[in-house]
Every structure is written in structure tokens, then in C-alpha cells.
mmCIF file of C-alpha atoms and ligand atoms in Angstrom:
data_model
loop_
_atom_site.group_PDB
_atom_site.id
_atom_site.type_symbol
_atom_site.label_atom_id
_atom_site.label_comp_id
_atom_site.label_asym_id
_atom_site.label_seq_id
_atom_site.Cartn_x
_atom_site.Cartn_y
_atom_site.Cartn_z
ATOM 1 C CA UNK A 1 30.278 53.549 -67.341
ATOM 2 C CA UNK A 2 30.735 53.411 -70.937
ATOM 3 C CA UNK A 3 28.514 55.761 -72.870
ATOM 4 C CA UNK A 4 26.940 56.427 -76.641
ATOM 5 C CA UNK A 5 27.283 59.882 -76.869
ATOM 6 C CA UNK A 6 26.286 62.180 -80.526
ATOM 7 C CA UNK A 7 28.406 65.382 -80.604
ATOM 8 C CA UNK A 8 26.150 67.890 -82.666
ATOM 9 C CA UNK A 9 29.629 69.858 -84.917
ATOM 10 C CA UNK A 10 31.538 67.491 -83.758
ATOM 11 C CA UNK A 11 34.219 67.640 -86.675
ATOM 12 C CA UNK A 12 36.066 70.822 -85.815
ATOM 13 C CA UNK A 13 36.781 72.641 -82.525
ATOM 14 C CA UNK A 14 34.929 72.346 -78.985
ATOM 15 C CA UNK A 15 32.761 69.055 -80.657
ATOM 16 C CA UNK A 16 36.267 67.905 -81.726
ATOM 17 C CA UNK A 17 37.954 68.166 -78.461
ATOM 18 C CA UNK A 18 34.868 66.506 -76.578
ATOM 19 C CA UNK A 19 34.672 63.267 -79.103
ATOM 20 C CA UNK A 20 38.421 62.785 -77.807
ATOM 21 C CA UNK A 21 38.461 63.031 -74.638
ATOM 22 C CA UNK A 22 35.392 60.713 -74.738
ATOM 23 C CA UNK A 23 37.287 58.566 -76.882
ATOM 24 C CA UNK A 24 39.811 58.468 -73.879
ATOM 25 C CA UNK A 25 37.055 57.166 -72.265
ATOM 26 C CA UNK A 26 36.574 54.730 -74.136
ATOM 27 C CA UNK A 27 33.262 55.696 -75.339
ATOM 28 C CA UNK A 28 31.284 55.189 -78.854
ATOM 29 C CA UNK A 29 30.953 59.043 -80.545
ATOM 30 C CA UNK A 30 28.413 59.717 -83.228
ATOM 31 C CA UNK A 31 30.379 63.167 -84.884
ATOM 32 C CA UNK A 32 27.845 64.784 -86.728
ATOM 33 C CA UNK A 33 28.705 67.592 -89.333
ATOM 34 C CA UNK A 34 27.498 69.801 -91.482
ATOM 35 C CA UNK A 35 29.701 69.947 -94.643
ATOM 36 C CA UNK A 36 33.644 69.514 -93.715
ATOM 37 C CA UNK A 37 33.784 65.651 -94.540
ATOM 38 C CA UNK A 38 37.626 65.019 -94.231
ATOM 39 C CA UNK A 39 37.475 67.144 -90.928
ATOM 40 C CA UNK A 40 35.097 64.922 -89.341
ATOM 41 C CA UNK A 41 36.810 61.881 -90.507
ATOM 42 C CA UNK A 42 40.284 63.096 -88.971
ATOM 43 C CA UNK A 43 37.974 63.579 -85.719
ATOM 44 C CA UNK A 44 37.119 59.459 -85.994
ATOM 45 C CA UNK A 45 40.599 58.846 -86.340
ATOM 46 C CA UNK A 46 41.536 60.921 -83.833
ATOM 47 C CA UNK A 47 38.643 59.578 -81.384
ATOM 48 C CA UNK A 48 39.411 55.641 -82.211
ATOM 49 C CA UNK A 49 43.313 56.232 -81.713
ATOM 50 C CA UNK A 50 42.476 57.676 -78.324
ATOM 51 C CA UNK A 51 40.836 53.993 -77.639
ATOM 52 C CA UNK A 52 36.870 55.051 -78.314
ATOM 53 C CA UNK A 53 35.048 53.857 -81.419
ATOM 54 C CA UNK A 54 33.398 56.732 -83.767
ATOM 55 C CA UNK A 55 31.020 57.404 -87.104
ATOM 56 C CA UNK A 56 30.869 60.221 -88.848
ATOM 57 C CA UNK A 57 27.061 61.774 -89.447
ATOM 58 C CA UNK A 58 26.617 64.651 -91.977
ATOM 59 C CA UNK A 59 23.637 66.633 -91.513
ATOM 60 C CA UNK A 60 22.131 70.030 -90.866
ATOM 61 C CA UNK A 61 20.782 70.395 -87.256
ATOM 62 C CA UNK A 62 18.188 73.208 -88.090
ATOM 63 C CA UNK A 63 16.649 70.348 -90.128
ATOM 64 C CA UNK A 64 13.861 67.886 -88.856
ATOM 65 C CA UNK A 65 14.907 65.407 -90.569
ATOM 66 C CA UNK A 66 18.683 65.202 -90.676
ATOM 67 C CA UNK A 67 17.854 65.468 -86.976
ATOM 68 C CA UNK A 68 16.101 62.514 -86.611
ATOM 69 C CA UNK A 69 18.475 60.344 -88.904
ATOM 70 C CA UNK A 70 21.399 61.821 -86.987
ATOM 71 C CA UNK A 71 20.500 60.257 -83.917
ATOM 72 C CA UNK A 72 19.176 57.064 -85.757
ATOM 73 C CA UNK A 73 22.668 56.329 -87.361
ATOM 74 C CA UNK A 74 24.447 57.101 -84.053
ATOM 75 C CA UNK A 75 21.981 54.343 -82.617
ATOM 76 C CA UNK A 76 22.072 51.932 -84.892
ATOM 77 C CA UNK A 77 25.786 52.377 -84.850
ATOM 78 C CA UNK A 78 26.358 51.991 -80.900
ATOM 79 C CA UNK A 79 23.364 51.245 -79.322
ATOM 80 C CA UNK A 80 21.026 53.532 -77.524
ATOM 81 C CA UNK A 81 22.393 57.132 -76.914
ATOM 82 C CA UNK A 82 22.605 57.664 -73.140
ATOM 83 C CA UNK A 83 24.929 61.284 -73.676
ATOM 84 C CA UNK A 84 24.133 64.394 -75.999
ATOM 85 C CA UNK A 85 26.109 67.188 -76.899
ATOM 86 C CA UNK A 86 24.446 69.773 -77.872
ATOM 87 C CA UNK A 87 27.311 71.649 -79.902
ATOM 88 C CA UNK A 88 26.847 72.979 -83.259
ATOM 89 C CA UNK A 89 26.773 76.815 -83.969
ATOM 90 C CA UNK A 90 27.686 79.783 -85.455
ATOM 91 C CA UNK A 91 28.492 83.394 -85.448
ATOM 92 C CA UNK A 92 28.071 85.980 -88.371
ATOM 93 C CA UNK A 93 30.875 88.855 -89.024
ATOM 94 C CA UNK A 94 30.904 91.574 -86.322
ATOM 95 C CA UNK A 95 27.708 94.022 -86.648
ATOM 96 C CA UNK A 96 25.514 96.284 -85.184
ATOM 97 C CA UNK A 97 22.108 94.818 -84.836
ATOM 98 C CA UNK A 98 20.707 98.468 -87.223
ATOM 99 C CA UNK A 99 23.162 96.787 -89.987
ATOM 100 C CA UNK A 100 22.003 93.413 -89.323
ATOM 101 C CA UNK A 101 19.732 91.434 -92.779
ATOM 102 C CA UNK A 102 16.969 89.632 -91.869
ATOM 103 C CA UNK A 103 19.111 86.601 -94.551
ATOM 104 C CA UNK A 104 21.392 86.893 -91.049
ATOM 105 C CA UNK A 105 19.481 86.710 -88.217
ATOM 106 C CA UNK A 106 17.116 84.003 -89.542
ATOM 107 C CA UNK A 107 20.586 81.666 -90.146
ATOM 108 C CA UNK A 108 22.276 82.521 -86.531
ATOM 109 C CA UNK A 109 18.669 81.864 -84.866
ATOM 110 C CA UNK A 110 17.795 79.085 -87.542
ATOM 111 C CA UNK A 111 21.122 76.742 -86.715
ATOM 112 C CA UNK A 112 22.096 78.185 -82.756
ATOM 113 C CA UNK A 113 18.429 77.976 -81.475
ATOM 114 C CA UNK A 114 16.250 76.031 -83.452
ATOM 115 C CA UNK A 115 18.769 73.815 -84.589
ATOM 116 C CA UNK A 116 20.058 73.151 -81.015
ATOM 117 C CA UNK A 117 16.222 72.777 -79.533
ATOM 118 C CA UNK A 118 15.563 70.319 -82.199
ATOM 119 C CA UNK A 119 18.333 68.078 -81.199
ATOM 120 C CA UNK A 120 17.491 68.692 -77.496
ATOM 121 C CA UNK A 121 13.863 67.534 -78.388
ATOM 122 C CA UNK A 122 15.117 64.471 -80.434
ATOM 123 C CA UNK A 123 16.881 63.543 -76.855
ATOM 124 C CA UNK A 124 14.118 64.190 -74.728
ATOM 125 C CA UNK A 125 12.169 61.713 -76.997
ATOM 126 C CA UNK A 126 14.433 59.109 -77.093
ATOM 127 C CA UNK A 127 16.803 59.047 -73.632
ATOM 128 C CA UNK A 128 14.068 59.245 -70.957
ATOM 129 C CA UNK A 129 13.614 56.074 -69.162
ATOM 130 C CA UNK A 130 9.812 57.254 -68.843
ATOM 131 C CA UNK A 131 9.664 57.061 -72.391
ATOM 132 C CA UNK A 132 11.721 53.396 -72.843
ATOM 133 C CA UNK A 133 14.919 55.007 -73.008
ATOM 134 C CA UNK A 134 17.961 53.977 -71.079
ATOM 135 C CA UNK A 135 18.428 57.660 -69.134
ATOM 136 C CA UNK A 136 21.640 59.391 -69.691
ATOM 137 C CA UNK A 137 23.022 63.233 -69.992
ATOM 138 C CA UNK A 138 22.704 65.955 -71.983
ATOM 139 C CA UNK A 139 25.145 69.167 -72.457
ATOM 140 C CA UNK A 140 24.294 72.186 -74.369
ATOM 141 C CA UNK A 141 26.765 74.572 -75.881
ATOM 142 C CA UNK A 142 26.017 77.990 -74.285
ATOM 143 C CA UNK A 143 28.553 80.992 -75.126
ATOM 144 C CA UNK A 144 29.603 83.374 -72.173
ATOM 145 C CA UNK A 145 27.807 86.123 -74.561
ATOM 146 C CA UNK A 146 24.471 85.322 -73.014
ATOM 147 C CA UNK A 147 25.491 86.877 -70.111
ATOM 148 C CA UNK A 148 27.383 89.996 -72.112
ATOM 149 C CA UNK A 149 25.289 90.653 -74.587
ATOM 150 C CA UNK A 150 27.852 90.850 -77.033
ATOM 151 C CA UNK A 151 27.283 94.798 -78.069
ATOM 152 C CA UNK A 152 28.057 96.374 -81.421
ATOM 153 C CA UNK A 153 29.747 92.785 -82.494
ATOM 154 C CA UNK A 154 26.677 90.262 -82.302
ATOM 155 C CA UNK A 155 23.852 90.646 -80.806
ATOM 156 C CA UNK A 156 21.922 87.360 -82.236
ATOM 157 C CA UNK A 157 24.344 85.258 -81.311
ATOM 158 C CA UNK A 158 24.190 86.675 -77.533
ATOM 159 C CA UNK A 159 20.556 86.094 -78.004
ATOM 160 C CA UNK A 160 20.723 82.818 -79.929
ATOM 161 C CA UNK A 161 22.883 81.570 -76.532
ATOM 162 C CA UNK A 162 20.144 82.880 -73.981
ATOM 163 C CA UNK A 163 17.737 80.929 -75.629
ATOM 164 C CA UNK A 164 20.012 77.921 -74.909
ATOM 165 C CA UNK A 165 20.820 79.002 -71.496
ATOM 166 C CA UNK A 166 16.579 79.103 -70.604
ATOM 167 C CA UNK A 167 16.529 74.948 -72.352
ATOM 168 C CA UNK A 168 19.391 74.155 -70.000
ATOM 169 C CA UNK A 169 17.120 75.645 -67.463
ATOM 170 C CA UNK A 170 13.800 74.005 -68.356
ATOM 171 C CA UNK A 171 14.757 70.944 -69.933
ATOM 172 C CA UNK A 172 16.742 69.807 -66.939
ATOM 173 C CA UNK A 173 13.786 69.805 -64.844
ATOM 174 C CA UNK A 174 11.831 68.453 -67.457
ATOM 175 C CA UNK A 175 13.918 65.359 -67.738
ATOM 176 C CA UNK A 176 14.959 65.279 -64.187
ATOM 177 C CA UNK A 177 12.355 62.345 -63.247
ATOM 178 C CA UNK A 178 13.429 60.737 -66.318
ATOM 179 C CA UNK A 179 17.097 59.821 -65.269
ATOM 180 C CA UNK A 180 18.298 62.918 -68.032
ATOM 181 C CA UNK A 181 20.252 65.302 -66.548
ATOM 182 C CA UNK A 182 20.656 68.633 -68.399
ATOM 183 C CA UNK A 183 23.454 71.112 -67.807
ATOM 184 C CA UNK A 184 25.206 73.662 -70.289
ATOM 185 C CA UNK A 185 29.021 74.936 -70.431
ATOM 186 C CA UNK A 186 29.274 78.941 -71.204
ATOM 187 C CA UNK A 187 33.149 79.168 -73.009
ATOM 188 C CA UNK A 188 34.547 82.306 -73.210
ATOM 189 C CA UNK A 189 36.974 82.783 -76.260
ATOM 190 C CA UNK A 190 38.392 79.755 -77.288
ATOM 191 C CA UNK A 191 40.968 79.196 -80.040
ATOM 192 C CA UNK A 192 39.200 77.680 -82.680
ATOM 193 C CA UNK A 193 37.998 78.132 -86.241
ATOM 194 C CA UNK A 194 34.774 79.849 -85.523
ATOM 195 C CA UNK A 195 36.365 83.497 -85.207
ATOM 196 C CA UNK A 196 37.960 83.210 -88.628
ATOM 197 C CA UNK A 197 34.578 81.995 -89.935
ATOM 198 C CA UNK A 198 33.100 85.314 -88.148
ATOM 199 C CA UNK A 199 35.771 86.930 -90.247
ATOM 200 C CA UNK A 200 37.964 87.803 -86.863
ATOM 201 C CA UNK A 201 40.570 85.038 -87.453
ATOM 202 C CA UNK A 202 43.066 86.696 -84.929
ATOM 203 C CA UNK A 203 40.209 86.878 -82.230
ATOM 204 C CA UNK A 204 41.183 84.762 -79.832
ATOM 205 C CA UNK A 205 44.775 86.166 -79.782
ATOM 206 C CA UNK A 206 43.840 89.605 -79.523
ATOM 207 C CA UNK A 207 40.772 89.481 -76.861
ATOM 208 C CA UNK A 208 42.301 86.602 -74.922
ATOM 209 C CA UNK A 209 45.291 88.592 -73.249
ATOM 210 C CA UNK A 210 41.998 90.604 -71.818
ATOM 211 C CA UNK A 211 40.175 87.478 -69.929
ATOM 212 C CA UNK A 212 41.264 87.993 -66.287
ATOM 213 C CA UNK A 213 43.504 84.945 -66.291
ATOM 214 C CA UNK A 214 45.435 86.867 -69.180
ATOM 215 C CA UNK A 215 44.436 83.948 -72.601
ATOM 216 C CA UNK A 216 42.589 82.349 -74.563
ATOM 217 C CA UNK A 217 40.982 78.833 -73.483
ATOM 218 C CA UNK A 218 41.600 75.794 -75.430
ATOM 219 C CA UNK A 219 38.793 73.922 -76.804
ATOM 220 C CA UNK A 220 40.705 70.781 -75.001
ATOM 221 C CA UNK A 221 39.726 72.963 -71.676
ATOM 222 C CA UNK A 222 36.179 73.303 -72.618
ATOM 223 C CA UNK A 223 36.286 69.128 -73.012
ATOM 224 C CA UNK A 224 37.180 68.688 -70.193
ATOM 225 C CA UNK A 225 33.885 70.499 -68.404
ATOM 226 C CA UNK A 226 31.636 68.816 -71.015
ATOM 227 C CA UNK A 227 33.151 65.408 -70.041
ATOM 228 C CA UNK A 228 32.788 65.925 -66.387
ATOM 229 C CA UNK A 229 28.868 66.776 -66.739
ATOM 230 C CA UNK A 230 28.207 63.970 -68.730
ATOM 231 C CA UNK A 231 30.395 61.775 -66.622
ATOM 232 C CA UNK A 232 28.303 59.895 -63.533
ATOM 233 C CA UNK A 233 30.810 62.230 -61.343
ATOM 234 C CA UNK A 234 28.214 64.627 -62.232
ATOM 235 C CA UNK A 235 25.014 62.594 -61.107
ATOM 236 C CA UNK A 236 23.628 65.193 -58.772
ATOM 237 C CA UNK A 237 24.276 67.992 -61.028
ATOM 238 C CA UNK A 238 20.992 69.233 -63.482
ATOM 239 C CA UNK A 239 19.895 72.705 -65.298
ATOM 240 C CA UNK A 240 23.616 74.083 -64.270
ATOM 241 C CA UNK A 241 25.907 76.163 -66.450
ATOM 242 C CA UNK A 242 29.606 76.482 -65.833
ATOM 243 C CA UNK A 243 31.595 79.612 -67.143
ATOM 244 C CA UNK A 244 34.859 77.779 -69.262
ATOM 245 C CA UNK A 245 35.894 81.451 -69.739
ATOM 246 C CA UNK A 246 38.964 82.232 -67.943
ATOM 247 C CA UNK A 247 37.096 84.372 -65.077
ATOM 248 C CA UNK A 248 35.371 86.668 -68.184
HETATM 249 P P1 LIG B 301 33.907 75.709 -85.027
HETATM 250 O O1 LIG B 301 35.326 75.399 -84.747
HETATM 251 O O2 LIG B 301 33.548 76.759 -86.033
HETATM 252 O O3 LIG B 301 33.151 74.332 -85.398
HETATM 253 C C1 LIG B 301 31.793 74.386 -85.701
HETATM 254 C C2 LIG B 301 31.262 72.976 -85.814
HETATM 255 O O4 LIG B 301 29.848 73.033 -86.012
HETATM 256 C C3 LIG B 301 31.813 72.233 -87.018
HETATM 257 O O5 LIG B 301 31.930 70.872 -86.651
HETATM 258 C C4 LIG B 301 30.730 72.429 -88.076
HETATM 259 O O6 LIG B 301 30.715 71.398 -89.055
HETATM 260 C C5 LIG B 301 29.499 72.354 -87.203
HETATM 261 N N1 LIG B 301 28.309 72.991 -87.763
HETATM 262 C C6 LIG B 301 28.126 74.280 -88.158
HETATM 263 N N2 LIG B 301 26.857 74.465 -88.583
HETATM 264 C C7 LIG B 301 26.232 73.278 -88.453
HETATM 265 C C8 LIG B 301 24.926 72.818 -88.738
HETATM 266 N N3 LIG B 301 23.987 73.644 -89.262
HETATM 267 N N4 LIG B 301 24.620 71.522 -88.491
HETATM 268 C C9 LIG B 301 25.551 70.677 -87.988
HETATM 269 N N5 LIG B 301 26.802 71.054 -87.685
HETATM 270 C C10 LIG B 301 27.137 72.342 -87.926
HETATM 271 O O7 LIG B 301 33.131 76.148 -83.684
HETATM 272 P P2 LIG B 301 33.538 76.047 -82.129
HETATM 273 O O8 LIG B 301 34.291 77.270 -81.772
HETATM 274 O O9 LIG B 301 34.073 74.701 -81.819
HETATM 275 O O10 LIG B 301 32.085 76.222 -81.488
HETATM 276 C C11 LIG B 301 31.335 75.126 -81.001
HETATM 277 C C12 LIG B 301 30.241 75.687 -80.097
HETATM 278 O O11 LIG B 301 30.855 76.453 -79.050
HETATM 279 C C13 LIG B 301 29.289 76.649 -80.814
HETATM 280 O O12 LIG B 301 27.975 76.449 -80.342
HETATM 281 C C14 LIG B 301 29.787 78.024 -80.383
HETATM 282 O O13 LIG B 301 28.778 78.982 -80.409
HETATM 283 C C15 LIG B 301 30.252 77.711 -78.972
HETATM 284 N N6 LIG B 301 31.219 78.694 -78.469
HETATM 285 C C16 LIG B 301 32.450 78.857 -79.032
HETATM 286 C C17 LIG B 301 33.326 79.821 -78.521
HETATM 287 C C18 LIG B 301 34.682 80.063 -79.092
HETATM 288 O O14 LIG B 301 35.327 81.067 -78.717
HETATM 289 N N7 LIG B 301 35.182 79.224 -79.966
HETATM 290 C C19 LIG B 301 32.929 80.605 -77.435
HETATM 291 C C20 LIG B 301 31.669 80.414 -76.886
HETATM 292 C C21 LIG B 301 30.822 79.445 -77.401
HETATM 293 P P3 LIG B 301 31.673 71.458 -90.390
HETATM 294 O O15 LIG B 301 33.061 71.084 -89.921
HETATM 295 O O16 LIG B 301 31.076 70.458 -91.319
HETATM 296 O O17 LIG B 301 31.592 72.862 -90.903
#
């Protein structure tokens, strides 16, 4: 079935893999973003010469109102969204919670939790069928750190992630009677950009020989799980996580 889906980050990394692969698909991708313009228009390219069509959104998801108009230009793009990926975050450098400003932790909780239950919320209001909606999927972007805790590197991010591993939780059963399922994907250490913009730029090569299957993943691997929940191959699965973390 062919889908409308909005990929919160969508311009660079895991967001970037996922509007590709749904591209293969066929499918019509919203790729939001916050600031990296040409990035998110090599992602369109990228998704329309896999066979999808795709927009690119700017906007900041720990804002109301970029929000909203996120998912209103993805609508009035493609029609009504009926899949939601719920992708964009961030980590800060490598601290100690002592060390940690309160400038910090109110931007890692502001964009990775509020930000992500604001575009959660946006969903829930406008994919339900109960409320008019056409029903559909939604996948949140958890991090394997919820479960680690992440200690004496980043602690609010590990947080930040529980939060969105208790909405997977919640929201799935919330939405359950309204034909939304809600699931989340937990990657591990992936090779993207977000180490480098954590100041670890070498991250992934130097942790990922210590995952027990010996590497990093590939944001093309974390796709592929995102993809599958949203897919109707998925249509008895709700409020489920799935490690994509290489047995970490
Ligand atoms: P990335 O390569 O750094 O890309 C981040 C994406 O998020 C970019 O598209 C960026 O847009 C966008 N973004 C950042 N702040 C935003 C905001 N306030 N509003 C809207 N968009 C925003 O990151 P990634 O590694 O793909 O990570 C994607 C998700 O996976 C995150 O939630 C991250 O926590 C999670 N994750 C990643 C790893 C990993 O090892 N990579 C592991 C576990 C979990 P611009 O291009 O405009 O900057």
C-alpha cells in the first residue's frame, strides 16, 4: 500500500536512509529539517530517483508551530499522512552530568523529548480514524542508550531516549483502537554525522569493533527496521521496540 509518510531530520543520516528506502517503495516523503537546506534537497533527489516523490520541510520540531505546518505542507503536498517518523535528535559533547549547563540539558530535552512528543501529538491528532483520519503507523527514534544509561558520556540523552521509549509504550495503546500502530527502533552506533556533531567524529569507528557482531551499523540497516514497522507486514505489531544495535 502506498503511503504519505513525514520523516522528522530527515535530511541527513537514519531520516535520510528511511526517506529512500521508502522512496523504493514508491512512497510520497515529507523530509523535514532543521537548517541543512542543500542536505535535505540531495535527500529529495535521492528519494525521487529511487522512484518515490518527496518535499523538503524546514522547521524546528521543539516548536508548536513549525510542528503543525510541518505536517500541513507534507499534507497538502501528498495527501493525508498515514506513516510518521519520529526521527530528529541530538546529542551534546561527552560529559558528566556534575559538568553538565542547564543551556544543555534544556536543548537535548527541548528537541529529543519535547520536540519528538510534539510531533507524536500532531499524529495522534491527525492519523486516527476515530478522529477522521485515514489510520496509519508511527515509528519513534529511540537510542539503545535508554537501556545503558550512557554513563560519564551523556546522561540526558539516555534520559531524553527513555522518555521516548515510555510514548512508544503509551501511545501505541492509545492509538491502538484508532488503526495507529506505534512502535520504536533502539540503534546502537551507527555511522553517521551525529558523533562528529557530539564532537566524537571517529565514534562509530572506534566503539563499533566493540558491538558483539564486531561494527558499526549503517543507517541503511536501521531503514530497513523502520520500513518494516511501518510496512502492513507489521500490522499486528504495536508499542514494540527493536534493538538495530548489532547485539549491544
Ligand atoms: P544526524 O545524522 O546528526 O541527523 C540529524 C537530523 O536531525 C538532521 O536531518 C537534522 O537536520 C535533524 N535535526 C536536528 N535537530 C532538529 C530539530 N530541532 N528539528 C528538526 N530536525 C532536526 O543524526 P542521526 O544519527 O541520523 O540520528 C537520527 C536519530 O537516531 C536521532 O534521534 C538519534 O538520537 C538516533 N540515534 C542515532 C544513533 C547513531 O549512532 N547515529 C544511535 C542511536 C540513536 P539538519 O540536516 O537540518 O541539521
Amino acid at each position: 500500500m502506498s503511503r504519505t509518510v513525514l520523516i522528522t531530520g530527515g535530511s541527513r543520516g537514519i531520516g535520510r536512509a528511511t526517506a529512500i528506502l521508502a522512496g523504493k517503495r514508491g512512497w510520497s516523503v515529507g523530509v523535514n529539517y532543521l537548517a541543512n537546506a542543500e542536505a535535505a534537497a540531495e535527500t529529495v533527489r535521492s528519494v525521487v530517483a529511487a522512484g518515490g516523490q518527496a518535499i523538503a520541510i524546514p522547521g524546528d520540531v521543539s516548536l508548536e508551530r513549525d510542528v503543525i505546518a510541518m505536517f500541513d505542507a507534507a499534507q497538502a503536498a501528498f495527501g493525508p499522512i498515514t506513516a510518521l517518523v519520529n526521527n530528529a535528535g541530538i546529542v551534546a559533547a561527552k560529559s558528566t552530568l556534575a559538568e553538565m549547563t542547564l543551556e544543555r540539558l534544556r536543548r537535548v530535552f527541548d528537541i529529543n523529548v519535547l520536540g519528538a512528543y510534539l510531533v507524536a501529538r500532531e499524529g495522534a491528532r491527525r492519523m486516527p480514524t476515530d478522529r477522521g483520519g485515514p489510520g496509519g503507523a508511527i515509528v519513534n527514534v529511540s537510542s539503545m542508550a535508554a537501556t545503558l544509561g550512557s554513563p560519564g558520556q551523556y546522561v540526558d540523552y539516555a534520559g531524553s531516549k527513555g522518555a521516548i521509549d515510555a510514548l512508544t509504550i503509551g501511545l501505541g495503546r492509545e492509538l491502538a483502537a484508532g488503526g495507529v500502530r506505534v512502535n520504536g527502533v533502539r540503534p546502537g552506533i551507527i555511522e553517521t554525522e551525529i558523533h562528529a556533531s557530539g564532537g566524537e567524529p571517529d565514534r562509530a569507528a572506534l566503539l563499533g569493533p566493540s558491538a558483539p557482531m564486531g561494527r558499526a551499523g549503517t543507517a541503511a540497516e536501521v531503514a530497513e527496521a523502520i520500513i518494516w514497522l511501518l510496512s502492513d507486514a507489521a500490522s499486528y505489531t504495536t508499542g514494540a521496540s527493536i534493538d538495530v544495535s548489532g547485539g549491544r
